[in-house]
Amino acid sequence: MRILMLNNEFPPLGGGTGSVNQALLQRLAHIVDLEIDLFTAALGRTPEREQFSERIHLYKVPVNNRDIHHSSNRELLTYAALALPAALARHRALPYDFCFAWSAVPAGGVALALRRLTGLPYLVRVSGPDIPGFEERYARLYPVLTPIIRSVWRNATLVVAKCDGEAAMVRRVDPSITPVLVPNGVDVHAFRVAAPRNNGPLRIICVARLIERKGQRHLLAALRRLRDAGVTATVEFVGTGDAAQAYRAEADRLGIANQVTFAGYVPRERIADHYAAADVFVLPSYNEGMSVATLEAMAAGLPLVVTRTSGTAELVQEGENGLTFAWGDVETLVRHLAYLAANREVVRQMGAASRRRAERMSWDAVTARYLEIFDWMLNRGVYGTGCMVEFPRDRNARRDEDDSDCGDCSGDLAGGRPDQTAASGVSAGL
């Protein structure tokens, strides 16, 4: 089986989508009857080729991104313009069985063009901001992009979403699309649970891009209110983004700069240490699909205090492993954090519950689901359906190492059965 993958971001470039792509490739590298070419973006001005594993190759087109954490509209268009002819030439030289686009824009646009030029079928995974209405900063672009995104979805053999809320957003944009749910996973072995701390400041960590959608300004406001109420707490922001300078200025204005650390970019191999130094994870985001950082915080044994967005229901059981609040509801956020600061045994119990839930969301289970989809695409896939209600659950792909840890898709794995259709209802974030 030969698969073409398209993704404009891949570590060190980009955010959660690239990290998920990398984690999946690490596990697919052991499948002996699977060859993958991933066309992604290079940081510099020259094309690059990298051998990821014996049967997986990375082709990086020279987009010359100025910011490794965020692509401009120009850079997204550049990726599409360069990836299309490069992937087309490779397909004509050594044909692929199908294409896997990691987003509707820009990767899905390339996949759609390839399908029209060559008939190559494709599946497309929803990344979040490529759903019209998902992110406020793209409000001006969505009216232009929505017809393109609908066309990408409708011409795909399959649309994949990460959670019920994300699937519901897709159906709101186009009711004819029924996404299949495949959640993100987490490698619990990469994260350690720190010994509980019974006193001292409540140490809060927020791992996210510093952009308006992630809502860090609400956490800054909450930190000031906590201080005014006599609750001692600190916040570490891990990540960079367009709002970094504005948030630094806001911390100064609120008089809490000495309680806030801006760690900036942290390499993947060091991120576990930052989680281990925290007591609680906060993500005050306007909208999420299924946050990779939230999954990591769960694996690190942290209680979650997050906004009620798409993907939250699959990760947070209210009062068991975390607490939720509405976007912009600083008062409730303050109340949750003050409660945790005063009840360290609850922090410990919620953290342990987070870890247990994370252990049921392994990358091996997620990989098994994708392998089922790949087999279905190869053996039964027809393009132009925009959905797939069900596909065979058993597969017999050969592996060059023991596969005893693969294929156990727990019922608690977010997203339910592989043949599950999108849930009704739309995230309050829309």
Short mmCIF file of N, CA and C in Angstrom, two decimals, residues 163-335:
data_model
loop_
_atom_site.label_atom_id
_atom_site.label_comp_id
_atom_site.label_asym_id
_atom_site.label_seq_id
_atom_site.Cartn_x
_atom_site.Cartn_y
_atom_site.Cartn_z
N CYS A 163 -13.60 14.51 17.26
CA CYS A 163 -14.54 14.42 18.37
C CYS A 163 -15.94 14.75 17.88
N ASP A 164 -16.92 14.47 18.72
CA ASP A 164 -18.32 14.72 18.37
C ASP A 164 -18.57 16.19 18.05
N GLY A 165 -18.03 17.08 18.88
CA GLY A 165 -18.27 18.50 18.67
C GLY A 165 -17.73 18.99 17.34
N GLU A 166 -16.55 18.51 16.97
CA GLU A 166 -15.95 18.89 15.70
C GLU A 166 -16.78 18.36 14.54
N ALA A 167 -17.25 17.11 14.67
CA ALA A 167 -18.10 16.53 13.62
C ALA A 167 -19.39 17.31 13.47
N ALA A 168 -19.95 17.77 14.60
CA ALA A 168 -21.18 18.55 14.54
C ALA A 168 -20.96 19.87 13.83
N MET A 169 -19.79 20.50 14.03
CA MET A 169 -19.47 21.74 13.32
C MET A 169 -19.40 21.50 11.81
N VAL A 170 -18.79 20.38 11.43
CA VAL A 170 -18.72 20.04 10.00
C VAL A 170 -20.12 19.90 9.43
N ARG A 171 -20.98 19.21 10.14
CA ARG A 171 -22.34 18.98 9.63
C ARG A 171 -23.14 20.27 9.60
N ARG A 172 -22.82 21.20 10.48
CA ARG A 172 -23.52 22.48 10.42
C ARG A 172 -23.15 23.23 9.15
N VAL A 173 -21.89 23.14 8.75
CA VAL A 173 -21.45 23.80 7.51
C VAL A 173 -22.00 23.06 6.29
N ASP A 174 -22.01 21.73 6.36
CA ASP A 174 -22.49 20.92 5.23
C ASP A 174 -23.18 19.68 5.78
N PRO A 175 -24.51 19.67 5.88
CA PRO A 175 -25.23 18.53 6.45
C PRO A 175 -25.06 17.23 5.68
N SER A 176 -24.54 17.30 4.46
CA SER A 176 -24.37 16.08 3.67
C SER A 176 -23.15 15.28 4.10
N ILE A 177 -22.30 15.86 4.95
CA ILE A 177 -21.07 15.20 5.36
C ILE A 177 -21.26 14.49 6.70
N THR A 178 -20.87 13.23 6.76
CA THR A 178 -20.91 12.46 8.00
C THR A 178 -19.49 12.01 8.33
N PRO A 179 -18.76 12.76 9.15
CA PRO A 179 -17.38 12.38 9.45
C PRO A 179 -17.30 11.11 10.28
N VAL A 180 -16.23 10.40 10.10
CA VAL A 180 -15.85 9.30 10.98
C VAL A 180 -14.98 9.87 12.08
N LEU A 181 -15.15 9.38 13.31
CA LEU A 181 -14.43 9.93 14.45
C LEU A 181 -13.18 9.10 14.75
N VAL A 182 -12.04 9.76 14.72
CA VAL A 182 -10.78 9.16 15.15
C VAL A 182 -10.10 10.19 16.05
N PRO A 183 -10.00 9.94 17.34
CA PRO A 183 -9.45 10.94 18.25
C PRO A 183 -7.95 11.03 18.15
N ASN A 184 -7.41 12.04 18.80
CA ASN A 184 -5.97 12.08 19.01
C ASN A 184 -5.60 11.09 20.12
N GLY A 185 -4.35 10.73 20.17
CA GLY A 185 -3.86 9.86 21.23
C GLY A 185 -2.77 10.54 22.02
N VAL A 186 -2.23 9.82 22.99
CA VAL A 186 -1.15 10.37 23.80
C VAL A 186 -0.24 9.22 24.24
N ASP A 187 1.05 9.48 24.30
CA ASP A 187 2.03 8.50 24.76
C ASP A 187 2.24 8.71 26.25
N VAL A 188 1.53 7.94 27.07
CA VAL A 188 1.61 8.15 28.51
C VAL A 188 3.01 7.87 29.05
N HIS A 189 3.76 7.03 28.35
CA HIS A 189 5.10 6.68 28.83
C HIS A 189 6.07 7.85 28.72
N ALA A 190 5.72 8.86 27.94
CA ALA A 190 6.60 10.03 27.79
C ALA A 190 6.41 11.05 28.91
N PHE A 191 5.43 10.82 29.78
CA PHE A 191 5.13 11.78 30.83
C PHE A 191 5.13 11.10 32.19
N ARG A 192 5.69 11.78 33.17
CA ARG A 192 5.73 11.24 34.52
C ARG A 192 4.81 12.05 35.42
N VAL A 193 4.26 11.37 36.40
CA VAL A 193 3.39 12.02 37.38
C VAL A 193 4.25 12.45 38.56
N ALA A 194 4.30 13.73 38.82
CA ALA A 194 5.12 14.26 39.92
C ALA A 194 4.46 13.98 41.26
N ALA A 195 5.27 13.94 42.30
CA ALA A 195 4.73 13.76 43.65
C ALA A 195 3.84 14.95 44.00
N PRO A 196 2.72 14.70 44.67
CA PRO A 196 1.81 15.81 45.00
C PRO A 196 2.44 16.81 45.95
N ARG A 197 2.06 18.07 45.79
CA ARG A 197 2.56 19.14 46.66
C ARG A 197 1.40 19.65 47.50
N ASN A 198 1.58 19.65 48.80
CA ASN A 198 0.49 19.98 49.71
C ASN A 198 0.45 21.44 50.12
N ASN A 199 1.47 22.19 49.76
CA ASN A 199 1.47 23.60 50.14
C ASN A 199 2.23 24.41 49.09
N GLY A 200 2.33 25.70 49.34
CA GLY A 200 2.98 26.59 48.38
C GLY A 200 1.99 27.11 47.36
N PRO A 201 2.45 27.97 46.46
CA PRO A 201 1.55 28.53 45.44
C PRO A 201 0.97 27.44 44.55
N LEU A 202 -0.24 27.65 44.08
CA LEU A 202 -0.82 26.76 43.09
C LEU A 202 -0.12 27.05 41.76
N ARG A 203 0.56 26.05 41.22
CA ARG A 203 1.33 26.24 40.00
C ARG A 203 0.49 25.83 38.79
N ILE A 204 0.16 26.81 37.99
CA ILE A 204 -0.71 26.63 36.83
C ILE A 204 0.13 26.62 35.57
N ILE A 205 -0.17 25.70 34.66
CA ILE A 205 0.51 25.68 33.37
C ILE A 205 -0.53 25.77 32.26
N CYS A 206 -0.20 26.53 31.23
CA CYS A 206 -1.04 26.66 30.04
C CYS A 206 -0.13 26.45 28.83
N VAL A 207 -0.31 25.35 28.14
CA VAL A 207 0.51 25.02 26.97
C VAL A 207 -0.35 25.24 25.73
N ALA A 208 -0.05 26.29 25.00
CA ALA A 208 -0.87 26.66 23.83
C ALA A 208 -0.19 27.80 23.10
N ARG A 209 -0.52 27.96 21.83
CA ARG A 209 -0.06 29.13 21.11
C ARG A 209 -0.62 30.39 21.77
N LEU A 210 0.18 31.41 21.80
CA LEU A 210 -0.26 32.68 22.39
C LEU A 210 -1.01 33.48 21.33
N ILE A 211 -2.27 33.10 21.15
CA ILE A 211 -3.15 33.77 20.19
C ILE A 211 -4.48 34.03 20.89
N GLU A 212 -5.27 34.92 20.33
CA GLU A 212 -6.51 35.33 20.98
C GLU A 212 -7.45 34.15 21.21
N ARG A 213 -7.53 33.22 20.25
CA ARG A 213 -8.46 32.09 20.40
C ARG A 213 -8.17 31.25 21.63
N LYS A 214 -6.94 31.17 22.04
CA LYS A 214 -6.58 30.33 23.19
C LYS A 214 -6.96 30.97 24.52
N GLY A 215 -7.26 32.26 24.53
CA GLY A 215 -7.87 32.88 25.71
C GLY A 215 -6.98 33.12 26.90
N GLN A 216 -5.65 33.20 26.69
CA GLN A 216 -4.77 33.38 27.84
C GLN A 216 -5.03 34.67 28.61
N ARG A 217 -5.60 35.68 27.95
CA ARG A 217 -5.87 36.93 28.66
C ARG A 217 -6.88 36.72 29.79
N HIS A 218 -7.78 35.74 29.64
CA HIS A 218 -8.72 35.45 30.72
C HIS A 218 -8.01 34.81 31.91
N LEU A 219 -7.00 34.03 31.64
CA LEU A 219 -6.22 33.44 32.74
C LEU A 219 -5.43 34.51 33.47
N LEU A 220 -4.90 35.49 32.73
CA LEU A 220 -4.20 36.60 33.39
C LEU A 220 -5.16 37.38 34.29
N ALA A 221 -6.36 37.63 33.81
CA ALA A 221 -7.34 38.34 34.62
C ALA A 221 -7.69 37.54 35.87
N ALA A 222 -7.81 36.21 35.72
CA ALA A 222 -8.12 35.36 36.87
C ALA A 222 -6.99 35.37 37.88
N LEU A 223 -5.76 35.39 37.40
CA LEU A 223 -4.61 35.40 38.31
C LEU A 223 -4.61 36.66 39.17
N ARG A 224 -4.95 37.80 38.57
CA ARG A 224 -5.02 39.04 39.35
C ARG A 224 -6.13 38.95 40.40
N ARG A 225 -7.26 38.39 40.04
CA ARG A 225 -8.36 38.28 41.00
C ARG A 225 -8.01 37.31 42.13
N LEU A 226 -7.30 36.25 41.80
CA LEU A 226 -6.84 35.32 42.84
C LEU A 226 -5.93 36.03 43.83
N ARG A 227 -5.02 36.84 43.32
CA ARG A 227 -4.12 37.57 44.21
C ARG A 227 -4.89 38.52 45.11
N ASP A 228 -5.87 39.21 44.53
CA ASP A 228 -6.68 40.13 45.32
C ASP A 228 -7.46 39.40 46.41
N ALA A 229 -7.79 38.12 46.16
CA ALA A 229 -8.53 37.33 47.14
C ALA A 229 -7.62 36.62 48.14
N GLY A 230 -6.31 36.85 48.02
CA GLY A 230 -5.37 36.24 48.94
C GLY A 230 -4.95 34.83 48.58
N VAL A 231 -5.24 34.40 47.35
CA VAL A 231 -4.85 33.07 46.88
C VAL A 231 -3.54 33.18 46.11
N THR A 232 -2.52 32.47 46.56
CA THR A 232 -1.22 32.53 45.92
C THR A 232 -1.14 31.53 44.77
N ALA A 233 -0.81 32.02 43.60
CA ALA A 233 -0.72 31.16 42.43
C ALA A 233 0.28 31.74 41.44
N THR A 234 0.81 30.87 40.58
CA THR A 234 1.70 31.29 39.50
C THR A 234 1.21 30.65 38.21
N VAL A 235 1.59 31.26 37.10
CA VAL A 235 1.21 30.74 35.78
C VAL A 235 2.44 30.65 34.90
N GLU A 236 2.60 29.52 34.22
CA GLU A 236 3.62 29.38 33.19
C GLU A 236 2.92 29.19 31.85
N PHE A 237 3.21 30.09 30.91
CA PHE A 237 2.72 29.96 29.55
C PHE A 237 3.81 29.31 28.70
N VAL A 238 3.51 28.19 28.09
CA VAL A 238 4.44 27.51 27.19
C VAL A 238 3.90 27.67 25.78
N GLY A 239 4.67 28.31 24.92
CA GLY A 239 4.25 28.54 23.55
C GLY A 239 4.54 29.96 23.12
N THR A 240 4.47 30.19 21.84
CA THR A 240 4.66 31.53 21.28
C THR A 240 3.47 31.84 20.38
N GLY A 241 3.41 33.08 19.93
CA GLY A 241 2.32 33.45 19.04
C GLY A 241 2.18 34.94 18.89
N ASP A 242 1.22 35.34 18.06
CA ASP A 242 1.03 36.74 17.72
C ASP A 242 0.73 37.62 18.92
N ALA A 243 0.12 37.05 19.97
CA ALA A 243 -0.32 37.85 21.12
C ALA A 243 0.70 37.87 22.25
N ALA A 244 1.89 37.34 22.04
CA ALA A 244 2.87 37.23 23.12
C ALA A 244 3.18 38.58 23.75
N GLN A 245 3.48 39.57 22.93
CA GLN A 245 3.83 40.89 23.48
C GLN A 245 2.64 41.52 24.19
N ALA A 246 1.46 41.36 23.63
CA ALA A 246 0.27 41.92 24.26
C ALA A 246 0.02 41.29 25.62
N TYR A 247 0.25 39.99 25.74
CA TYR A 247 0.03 39.32 27.02
C TYR A 247 1.09 39.72 28.05
N ARG A 248 2.31 39.91 27.60
CA ARG A 248 3.34 40.41 28.52
C ARG A 248 2.96 41.79 29.06
N ALA A 249 2.49 42.64 28.15
CA ALA A 249 2.08 43.98 28.56
C ALA A 249 0.88 43.91 29.51
N GLU A 250 -0.03 42.99 29.26
CA GLU A 250 -1.20 42.85 30.13
C GLU A 250 -0.80 42.39 31.53
N ALA A 251 0.16 41.46 31.60
CA ALA A 251 0.65 41.02 32.91
C ALA A 251 1.27 42.18 33.67
N ASP A 252 2.02 43.03 32.98
CA ASP A 252 2.60 44.22 33.61
C ASP A 252 1.49 45.16 34.08
N ARG A 253 0.51 45.38 33.23
CA ARG A 253 -0.57 46.31 33.57
C ARG A 253 -1.35 45.84 34.80
N LEU A 254 -1.54 44.53 34.90
CA LEU A 254 -2.28 43.97 36.03
C LEU A 254 -1.44 43.85 37.30
N GLY A 255 -0.14 44.11 37.18
CA GLY A 255 0.73 44.03 38.33
C GLY A 255 1.03 42.61 38.79
N ILE A 256 0.99 41.66 37.86
CA ILE A 256 1.22 40.26 38.21
C ILE A 256 2.40 39.67 37.44
N ALA A 257 3.23 40.52 36.85
CA ALA A 257 4.33 40.02 36.02
C ALA A 257 5.25 39.09 36.80
N ASN A 258 5.40 39.33 38.11
CA ASN A 258 6.28 38.48 38.91
C ASN A 258 5.67 37.11 39.19
N GLN A 259 4.40 36.91 38.84
CA GLN A 259 3.75 35.62 39.03
C GLN A 259 3.60 34.85 37.71
N VAL A 260 4.06 35.43 36.63
CA VAL A 260 3.86 34.85 35.30
C VAL A 260 5.20 34.58 34.63
N THR A 261 5.33 33.39 34.07
CA THR A 261 6.51 33.01 33.29
C THR A 261 6.09 32.75 31.86
N PHE A 262 6.77 33.39 30.93
CA PHE A 262 6.57 33.12 29.50
C PHE A 262 7.75 32.26 29.04
N ALA A 263 7.52 30.95 28.96
CA ALA A 263 8.61 30.02 28.65
C ALA A 263 8.95 30.01 27.17
N GLY A 264 8.05 30.51 26.31
CA GLY A 264 8.30 30.48 24.88
C GLY A 264 8.21 29.08 24.33
N TYR A 265 8.92 28.86 23.24
CA TYR A 265 8.91 27.55 22.60
C TYR A 265 9.71 26.55 23.44
N VAL A 266 9.13 25.38 23.68
CA VAL A 266 9.79 24.31 24.41
C VAL A 266 9.83 23.08 23.51
N PRO A 267 11.01 22.51 23.22
CA PRO A 267 11.11 21.31 22.38
C PRO A 267 10.32 20.16 22.97
N ARG A 268 9.84 19.28 22.11
CA ARG A 268 9.02 18.16 22.56
C ARG A 268 9.71 17.32 23.61
N GLU A 269 11.02 17.14 23.49
CA GLU A 269 11.72 16.28 24.43
C GLU A 269 11.82 16.87 25.83
N ARG A 270 11.49 18.17 25.97
CA ARG A 270 11.57 18.81 27.29
C ARG A 270 10.22 19.19 27.86
N ILE A 271 9.15 18.99 27.11
CA ILE A 271 7.84 19.47 27.54
C ILE A 271 7.35 18.73 28.78
N ALA A 272 7.71 17.45 28.93
CA ALA A 272 7.24 16.68 30.09
C ALA A 272 7.71 17.29 31.40
N ASP A 273 8.91 17.86 31.41
CA ASP A 273 9.43 18.47 32.64
C ASP A 273 8.58 19.66 33.07
N HIS A 274 8.04 20.38 32.12
CA HIS A 274 7.22 21.55 32.45
C HIS A 274 5.88 21.11 33.05
N TYR A 275 5.29 20.07 32.48
CA TYR A 275 4.05 19.55 33.08
C TYR A 275 4.31 19.05 34.50
N ALA A 276 5.43 18.36 34.68
CA ALA A 276 5.74 17.78 35.99
C ALA A 276 5.94 18.84 37.06
N ALA A 277 6.29 20.05 36.66
CA ALA A 277 6.51 21.13 37.62
C ALA A 277 5.22 21.87 37.97
N ALA A 278 4.10 21.46 37.40
CA ALA A 278 2.83 22.16 37.61
C ALA A 278 1.89 21.36 38.50
N ASP A 279 0.88 22.06 39.02
CA ASP A 279 -0.17 21.42 39.82
C ASP A 279 -1.47 21.26 39.05
N VAL A 280 -1.73 22.15 38.11
CA VAL A 280 -3.00 22.13 37.38
C VAL A 280 -2.79 22.69 35.98
N PHE A 281 -3.55 22.16 35.03
CA PHE A 281 -3.49 22.61 33.64
C PHE A 281 -4.73 23.43 33.33
N VAL A 282 -4.53 24.60 32.72
CA VAL A 282 -5.65 25.47 32.34
C VAL A 282 -5.56 25.77 30.85
N LEU A 283 -6.69 25.61 30.16
CA LEU A 283 -6.79 26.00 28.75
C LEU A 283 -8.10 26.76 28.57
N PRO A 284 -8.04 28.11 28.54
CA PRO A 284 -9.25 28.93 28.46
C PRO A 284 -9.66 29.24 27.03
N SER A 285 -9.57 28.25 26.14
CA SER A 285 -9.69 28.46 24.70
C SER A 285 -11.12 28.70 24.25
N TYR A 286 -11.26 29.51 23.19
CA TYR A 286 -12.57 29.77 22.56
C TYR A 286 -13.08 28.53 21.86
N ASN A 287 -12.19 27.77 21.25
CA ASN A 287 -12.58 26.58 20.51
C ASN A 287 -11.40 25.64 20.40
N GLU A 288 -11.66 24.34 20.48
CA GLU A 288 -10.66 23.31 20.29
C GLU A 288 -11.31 22.14 19.57
N GLY A 289 -10.50 21.39 18.85
CA GLY A 289 -10.98 20.13 18.31
C GLY A 289 -10.79 19.07 19.38
N MET A 290 -9.59 18.54 19.47
CA MET A 290 -9.19 17.71 20.61
C MET A 290 -7.75 18.10 20.92
N SER A 291 -7.59 18.89 21.96
CA SER A 291 -6.31 19.52 22.28
C SER A 291 -5.23 18.50 22.62
N VAL A 292 -4.13 18.53 21.89
CA VAL A 292 -2.98 17.67 22.19
C VAL A 292 -2.41 18.02 23.55
N ALA A 293 -2.33 19.32 23.86
CA ALA A 293 -1.78 19.74 25.15
C ALA A 293 -2.64 19.22 26.31
N THR A 294 -3.95 19.21 26.14
CA THR A 294 -4.82 18.69 27.20
C THR A 294 -4.57 17.21 27.42
N LEU A 295 -4.41 16.45 26.34
CA LEU A 295 -4.08 15.03 26.46
C LEU A 295 -2.74 14.84 27.18
N GLU A 296 -1.77 15.67 26.85
CA GLU A 296 -0.47 15.58 27.51
C GLU A 296 -0.58 15.87 29.00
N ALA A 297 -1.37 16.89 29.34
CA ALA A 297 -1.57 17.23 30.75
C ALA A 297 -2.22 16.07 31.50
N MET A 298 -3.16 15.39 30.85
CA MET A 298 -3.78 14.21 31.46
C MET A 298 -2.74 13.13 31.71
N ALA A 299 -1.89 12.89 30.71
CA ALA A 299 -0.84 11.87 30.87
C ALA A 299 0.12 12.22 31.99
N ALA A 300 0.33 13.52 32.22
CA ALA A 300 1.21 13.98 33.29
C ALA A 300 0.52 13.98 34.65
N GLY A 301 -0.73 13.57 34.70
CA GLY A 301 -1.43 13.46 35.96
C GLY A 301 -1.88 14.79 36.53
N LEU A 302 -2.31 15.71 35.66
CA LEU A 302 -2.76 17.02 36.13
C LEU A 302 -4.28 17.13 36.03
N PRO A 303 -4.91 17.77 37.02
CA PRO A 303 -6.33 18.11 36.85
C PRO A 303 -6.49 19.17 35.77
N LEU A 304 -7.62 19.15 35.10
CA LEU A 304 -7.86 20.05 33.97
C LEU A 304 -8.88 21.11 34.36
N VAL A 305 -8.59 22.35 34.03
CA VAL A 305 -9.56 23.43 34.14
C VAL A 305 -9.63 24.05 32.75
N VAL A 306 -10.68 23.72 32.02
CA VAL A 306 -10.74 24.07 30.60
C VAL A 306 -12.13 24.58 30.23
N THR A 307 -12.19 25.31 29.13
CA THR A 307 -13.47 25.79 28.63
C THR A 307 -14.28 24.65 28.03
N ARG A 308 -15.60 24.82 28.05
CA ARG A 308 -16.49 23.83 27.46
C ARG A 308 -16.55 24.06 25.95
N THR A 309 -15.71 23.36 25.23
CA THR A 309 -15.64 23.46 23.78
C THR A 309 -15.76 22.07 23.19
N SER A 310 -15.77 21.98 21.87
CA SER A 310 -15.78 20.67 21.23
C SER A 310 -14.54 19.90 21.67
N GLY A 311 -14.72 18.63 21.97
CA GLY A 311 -13.62 17.81 22.44
C GLY A 311 -13.53 17.73 23.95
N THR A 312 -14.12 18.68 24.67
CA THR A 312 -14.04 18.67 26.13
C THR A 312 -14.73 17.45 26.72
N ALA A 313 -15.91 17.11 26.21
CA ALA A 313 -16.68 16.00 26.78
C ALA A 313 -15.92 14.69 26.72
N GLU A 314 -15.09 14.51 25.68
CA GLU A 314 -14.32 13.27 25.56
C GLU A 314 -13.14 13.22 26.52
N LEU A 315 -12.71 14.36 27.04
CA LEU A 315 -11.51 14.42 27.86
C LEU A 315 -11.78 14.71 29.33
N VAL A 316 -12.82 15.47 29.62
CA VAL A 316 -13.06 15.92 30.99
C VAL A 316 -14.39 15.39 31.50
N GLN A 317 -14.33 14.68 32.61
CA GLN A 317 -15.54 14.33 33.33
C GLN A 317 -15.63 15.28 34.52
N GLU A 318 -16.63 16.13 34.48
CA GLU A 318 -16.76 17.22 35.46
C GLU A 318 -16.69 16.69 36.89
N GLY A 319 -15.76 17.28 37.65
CA GLY A 319 -15.61 16.92 39.04
C GLY A 319 -14.78 15.69 39.29
N GLU A 320 -14.49 14.91 38.23
CA GLU A 320 -13.68 13.71 38.41
C GLU A 320 -12.22 13.97 38.07
N ASN A 321 -11.96 14.44 36.86
CA ASN A 321 -10.57 14.76 36.50
C ASN A 321 -10.40 16.22 36.11
N GLY A 322 -11.44 17.02 36.29
CA GLY A 322 -11.30 18.43 35.97
C GLY A 322 -12.57 19.22 36.18
N LEU A 323 -12.48 20.49 35.85
CA LEU A 323 -13.59 21.43 35.99
C LEU A 323 -13.66 22.26 34.71
N THR A 324 -14.86 22.66 34.33
CA THR A 324 -15.02 23.41 33.09
C THR A 324 -15.69 24.75 33.35
N PHE A 325 -15.55 25.64 32.38
CA PHE A 325 -16.17 26.96 32.47
C PHE A 325 -16.42 27.46 31.05
N ALA A 326 -17.26 28.46 30.94
CA ALA A 326 -17.58 29.03 29.63
C ALA A 326 -16.49 30.01 29.20
N TRP A 327 -16.33 30.15 27.89
CA TRP A 327 -15.37 31.11 27.33
C TRP A 327 -15.59 32.49 27.94
N GLY A 328 -14.52 33.07 28.47
CA GLY A 328 -14.60 34.42 29.00
C GLY A 328 -15.18 34.54 30.39
N ASP A 329 -15.58 33.43 31.00
CA ASP A 329 -16.18 33.46 32.34
C ASP A 329 -15.07 33.44 33.39
N VAL A 330 -14.46 34.59 33.59
CA VAL A 330 -13.32 34.69 34.51
C VAL A 330 -13.75 34.38 35.93
N GLU A 331 -14.96 34.77 36.31
CA GLU A 331 -15.43 34.55 37.68
C GLU A 331 -15.44 33.06 38.03
N THR A 332 -15.96 32.23 37.12
CA THR A 332 -15.98 30.79 37.37
C THR A 332 -14.58 30.21 37.35
N LEU A 333 -13.74 30.69 36.46
CA LEU A 333 -12.35 30.24 36.42
C LEU A 333 -11.66 30.53 37.75
N VAL A 334 -11.86 31.72 38.29
CA VAL A 334 -11.28 32.08 39.59
C VAL A 334 -11.80 31.14 40.67
N ARG A 335 -13.09 30.87 40.66
CA ARG A 335 -13.68 30.00 41.68
C ARG A 335 -13.09 28.59 41.61
#
